[in-house]
PDB file of C-alpha atoms in Angstrom:
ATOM      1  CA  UNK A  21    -134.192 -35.927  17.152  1.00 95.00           C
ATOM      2  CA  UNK A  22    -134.905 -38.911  14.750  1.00 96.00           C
ATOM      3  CA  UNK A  23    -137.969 -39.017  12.439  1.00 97.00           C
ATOM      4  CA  UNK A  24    -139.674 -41.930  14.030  1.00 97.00           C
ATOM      5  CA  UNK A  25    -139.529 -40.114  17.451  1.00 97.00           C
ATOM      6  CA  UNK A  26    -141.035 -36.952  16.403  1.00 98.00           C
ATOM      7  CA  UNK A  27    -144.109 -38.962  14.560  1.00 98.00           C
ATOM      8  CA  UNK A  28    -144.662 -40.570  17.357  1.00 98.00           C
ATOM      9  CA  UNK A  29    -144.483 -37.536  19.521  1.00 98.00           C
ATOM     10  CA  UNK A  30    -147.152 -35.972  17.105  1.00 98.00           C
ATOM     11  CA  UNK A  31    -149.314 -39.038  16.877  1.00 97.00           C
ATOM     12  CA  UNK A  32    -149.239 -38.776  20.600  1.00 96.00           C
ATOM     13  CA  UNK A  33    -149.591 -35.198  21.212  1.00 96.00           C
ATOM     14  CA  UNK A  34    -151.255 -33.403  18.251  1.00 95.00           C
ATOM     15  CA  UNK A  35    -154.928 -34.720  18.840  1.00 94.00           C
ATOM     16  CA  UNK A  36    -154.529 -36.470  15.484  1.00 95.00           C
ATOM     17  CA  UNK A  37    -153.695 -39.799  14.162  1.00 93.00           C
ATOM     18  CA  UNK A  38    -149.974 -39.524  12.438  1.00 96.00           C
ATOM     19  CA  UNK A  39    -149.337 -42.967  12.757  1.00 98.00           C
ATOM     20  CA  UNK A  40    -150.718 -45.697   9.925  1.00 98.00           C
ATOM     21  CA  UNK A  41    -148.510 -48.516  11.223  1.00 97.00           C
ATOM     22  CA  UNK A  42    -144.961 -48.686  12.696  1.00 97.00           C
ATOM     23  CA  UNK A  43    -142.707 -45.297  11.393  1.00 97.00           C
ATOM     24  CA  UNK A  44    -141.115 -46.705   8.567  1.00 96.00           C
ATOM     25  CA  UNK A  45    -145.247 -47.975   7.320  1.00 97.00           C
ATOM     26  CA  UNK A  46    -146.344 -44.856   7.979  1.00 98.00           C
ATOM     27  CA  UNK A  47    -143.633 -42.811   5.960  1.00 97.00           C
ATOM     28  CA  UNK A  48    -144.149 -45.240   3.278  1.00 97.00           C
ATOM     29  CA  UNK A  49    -147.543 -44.870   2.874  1.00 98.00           C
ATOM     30  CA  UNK A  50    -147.439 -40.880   3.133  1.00 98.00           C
ATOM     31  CA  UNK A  51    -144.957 -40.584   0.635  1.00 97.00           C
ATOM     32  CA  UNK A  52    -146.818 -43.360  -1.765  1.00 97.00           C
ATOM     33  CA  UNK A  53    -150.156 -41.169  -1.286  1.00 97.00           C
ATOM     34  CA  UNK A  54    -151.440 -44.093   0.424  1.00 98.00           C
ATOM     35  CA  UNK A  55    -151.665 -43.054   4.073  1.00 98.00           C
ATOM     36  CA  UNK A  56    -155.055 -43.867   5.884  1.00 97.00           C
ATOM     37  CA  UNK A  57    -155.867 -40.038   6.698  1.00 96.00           C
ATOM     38  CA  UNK A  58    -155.107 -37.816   3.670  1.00 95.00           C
ATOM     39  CA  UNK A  59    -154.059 -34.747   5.790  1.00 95.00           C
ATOM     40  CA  UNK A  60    -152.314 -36.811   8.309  1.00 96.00           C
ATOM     41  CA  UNK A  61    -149.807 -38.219   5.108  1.00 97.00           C
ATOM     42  CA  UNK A  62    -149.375 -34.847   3.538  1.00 97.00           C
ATOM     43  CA  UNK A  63    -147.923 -33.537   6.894  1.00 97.00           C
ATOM     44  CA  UNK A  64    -145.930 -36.693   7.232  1.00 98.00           C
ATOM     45  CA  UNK A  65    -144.953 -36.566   3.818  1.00 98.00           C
ATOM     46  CA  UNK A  66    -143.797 -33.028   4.403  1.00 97.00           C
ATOM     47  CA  UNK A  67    -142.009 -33.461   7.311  1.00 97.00           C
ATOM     48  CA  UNK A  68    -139.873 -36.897   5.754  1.00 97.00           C
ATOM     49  CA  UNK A  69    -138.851 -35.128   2.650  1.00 96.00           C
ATOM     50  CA  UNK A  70    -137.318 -32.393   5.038  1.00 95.00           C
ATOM     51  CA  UNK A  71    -135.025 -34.819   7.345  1.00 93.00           C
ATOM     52  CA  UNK A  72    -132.362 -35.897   6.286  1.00 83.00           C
ATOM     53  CA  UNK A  73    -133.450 -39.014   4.314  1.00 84.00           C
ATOM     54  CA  UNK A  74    -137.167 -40.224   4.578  1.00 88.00           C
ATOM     55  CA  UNK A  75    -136.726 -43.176   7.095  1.00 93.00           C
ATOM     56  CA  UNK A  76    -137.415 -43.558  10.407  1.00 95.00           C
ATOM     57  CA  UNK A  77    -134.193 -43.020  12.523  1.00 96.00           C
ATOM     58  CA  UNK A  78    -133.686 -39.870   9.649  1.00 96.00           C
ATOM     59  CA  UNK A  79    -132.316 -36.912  12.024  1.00 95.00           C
ATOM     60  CA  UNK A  80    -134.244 -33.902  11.706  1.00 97.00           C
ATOM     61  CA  UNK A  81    -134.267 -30.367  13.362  1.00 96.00           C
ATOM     62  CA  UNK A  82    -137.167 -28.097  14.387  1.00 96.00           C
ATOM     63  CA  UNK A  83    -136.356 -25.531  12.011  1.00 96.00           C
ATOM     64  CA  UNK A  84    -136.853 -28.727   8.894  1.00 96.00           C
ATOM     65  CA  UNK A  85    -139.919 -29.888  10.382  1.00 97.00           C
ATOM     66  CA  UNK A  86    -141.480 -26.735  10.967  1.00 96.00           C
ATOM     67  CA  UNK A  87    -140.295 -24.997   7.223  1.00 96.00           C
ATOM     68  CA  UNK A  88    -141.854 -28.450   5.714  1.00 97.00           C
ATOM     69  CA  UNK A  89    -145.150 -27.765   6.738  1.00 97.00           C
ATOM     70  CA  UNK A  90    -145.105 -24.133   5.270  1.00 96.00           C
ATOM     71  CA  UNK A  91    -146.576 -25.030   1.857  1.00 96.00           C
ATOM     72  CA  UNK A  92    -149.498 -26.836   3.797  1.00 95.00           C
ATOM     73  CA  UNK A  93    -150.176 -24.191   6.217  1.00 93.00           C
ATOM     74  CA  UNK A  94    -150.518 -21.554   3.942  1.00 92.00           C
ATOM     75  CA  UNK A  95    -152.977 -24.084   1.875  1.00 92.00           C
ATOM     76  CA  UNK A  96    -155.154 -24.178   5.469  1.00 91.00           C
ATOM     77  CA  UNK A  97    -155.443 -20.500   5.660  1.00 90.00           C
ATOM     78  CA  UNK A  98    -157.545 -20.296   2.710  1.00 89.00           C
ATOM     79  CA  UNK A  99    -160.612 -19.312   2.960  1.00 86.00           C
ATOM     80  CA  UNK A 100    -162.262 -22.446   1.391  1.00 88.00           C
ATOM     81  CA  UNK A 101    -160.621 -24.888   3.092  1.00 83.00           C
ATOM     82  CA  UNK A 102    -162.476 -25.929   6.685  1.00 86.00           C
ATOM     83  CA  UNK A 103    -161.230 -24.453   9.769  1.00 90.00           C
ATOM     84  CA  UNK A 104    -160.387 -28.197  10.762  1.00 91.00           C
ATOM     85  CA  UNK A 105    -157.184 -28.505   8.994  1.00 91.00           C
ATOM     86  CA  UNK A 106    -156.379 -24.834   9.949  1.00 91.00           C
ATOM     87  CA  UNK A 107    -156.764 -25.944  13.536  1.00 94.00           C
ATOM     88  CA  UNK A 108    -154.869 -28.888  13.011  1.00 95.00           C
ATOM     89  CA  UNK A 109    -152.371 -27.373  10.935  1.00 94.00           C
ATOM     90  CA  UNK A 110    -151.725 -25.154  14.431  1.00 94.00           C
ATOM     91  CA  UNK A 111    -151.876 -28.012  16.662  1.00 96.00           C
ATOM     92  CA  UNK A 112    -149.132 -29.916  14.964  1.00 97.00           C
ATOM     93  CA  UNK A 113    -146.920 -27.123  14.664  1.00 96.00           C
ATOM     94  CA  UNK A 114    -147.220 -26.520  18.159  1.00 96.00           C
ATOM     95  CA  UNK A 115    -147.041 -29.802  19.050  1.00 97.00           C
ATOM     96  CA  UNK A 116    -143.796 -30.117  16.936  1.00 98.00           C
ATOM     97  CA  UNK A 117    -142.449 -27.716  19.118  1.00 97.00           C
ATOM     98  CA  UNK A 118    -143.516 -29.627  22.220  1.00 96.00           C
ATOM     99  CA  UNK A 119    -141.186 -32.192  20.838  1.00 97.00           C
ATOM    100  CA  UNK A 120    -138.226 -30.437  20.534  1.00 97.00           C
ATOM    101  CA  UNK A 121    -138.572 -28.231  23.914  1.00 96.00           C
ATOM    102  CA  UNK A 122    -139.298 -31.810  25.879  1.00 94.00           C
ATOM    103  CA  UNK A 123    -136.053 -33.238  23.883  1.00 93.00           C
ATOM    104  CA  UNK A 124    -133.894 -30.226  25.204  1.00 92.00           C
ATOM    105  CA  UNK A 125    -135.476 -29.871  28.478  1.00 93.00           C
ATOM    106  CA  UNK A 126    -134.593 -33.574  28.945  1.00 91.00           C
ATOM    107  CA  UNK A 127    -130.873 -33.176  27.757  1.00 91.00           C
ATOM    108  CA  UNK A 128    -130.697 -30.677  30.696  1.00 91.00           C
ATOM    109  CA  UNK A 129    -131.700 -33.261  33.146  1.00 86.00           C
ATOM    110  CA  UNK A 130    -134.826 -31.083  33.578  1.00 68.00           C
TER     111      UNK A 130
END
């Protein structure tokens, strides 16, 4: 899978903006800090430094996109951080694995 289609995936999927813009925008603006929701560009930000180059049609795996978020997750399990970035924390890791089942189950003509 490239970048670009799992932020969209997410954007679509999650419950929560990912998008500020086309793909390369938004990974622009995450990694400059500059992304329109804060949480939204960390997990992009995350996720683009794991592919394998921070551009849209950058290949990336499950396993990078998942391990990315680790730092951030653990961050949302605090107890003084709102239960809103906890939940959505969960939703896009689930969601990133909606991606990558619907990617294989489509390679399988399924």
């Amino acid at each position: 899978m490239i970048l670009c289609e799992l932020l969209s995936y997410l954007d679509r999927e999650s419950g929560y903006p990912v998008l500020d813009g086309g793909c390369d925008e938004t990974i622009e603006k995450a990694l400059a800090g500059s992304h329109k929701d804060p949480l939204g560009g960390q997990i992009v930000a995350a996720i683009a430094r794991s592919a394998a180059g921070a551009t849209a049609d950058a290949a990336i795996t499950r396993a990078q996109a998942t391990t990315s978020l680790g730092p951030l997750r653990l961050k949302a399990m605090r107890e003084d951080v709102s239960g809103h970035d906890l939940k959505r924390m969960e939703r896009t890791v689930h969601a990133i694995d909606g991606a990558f089942n619907d990617e294989a189950l489509a390679a399988r003509g399924s």
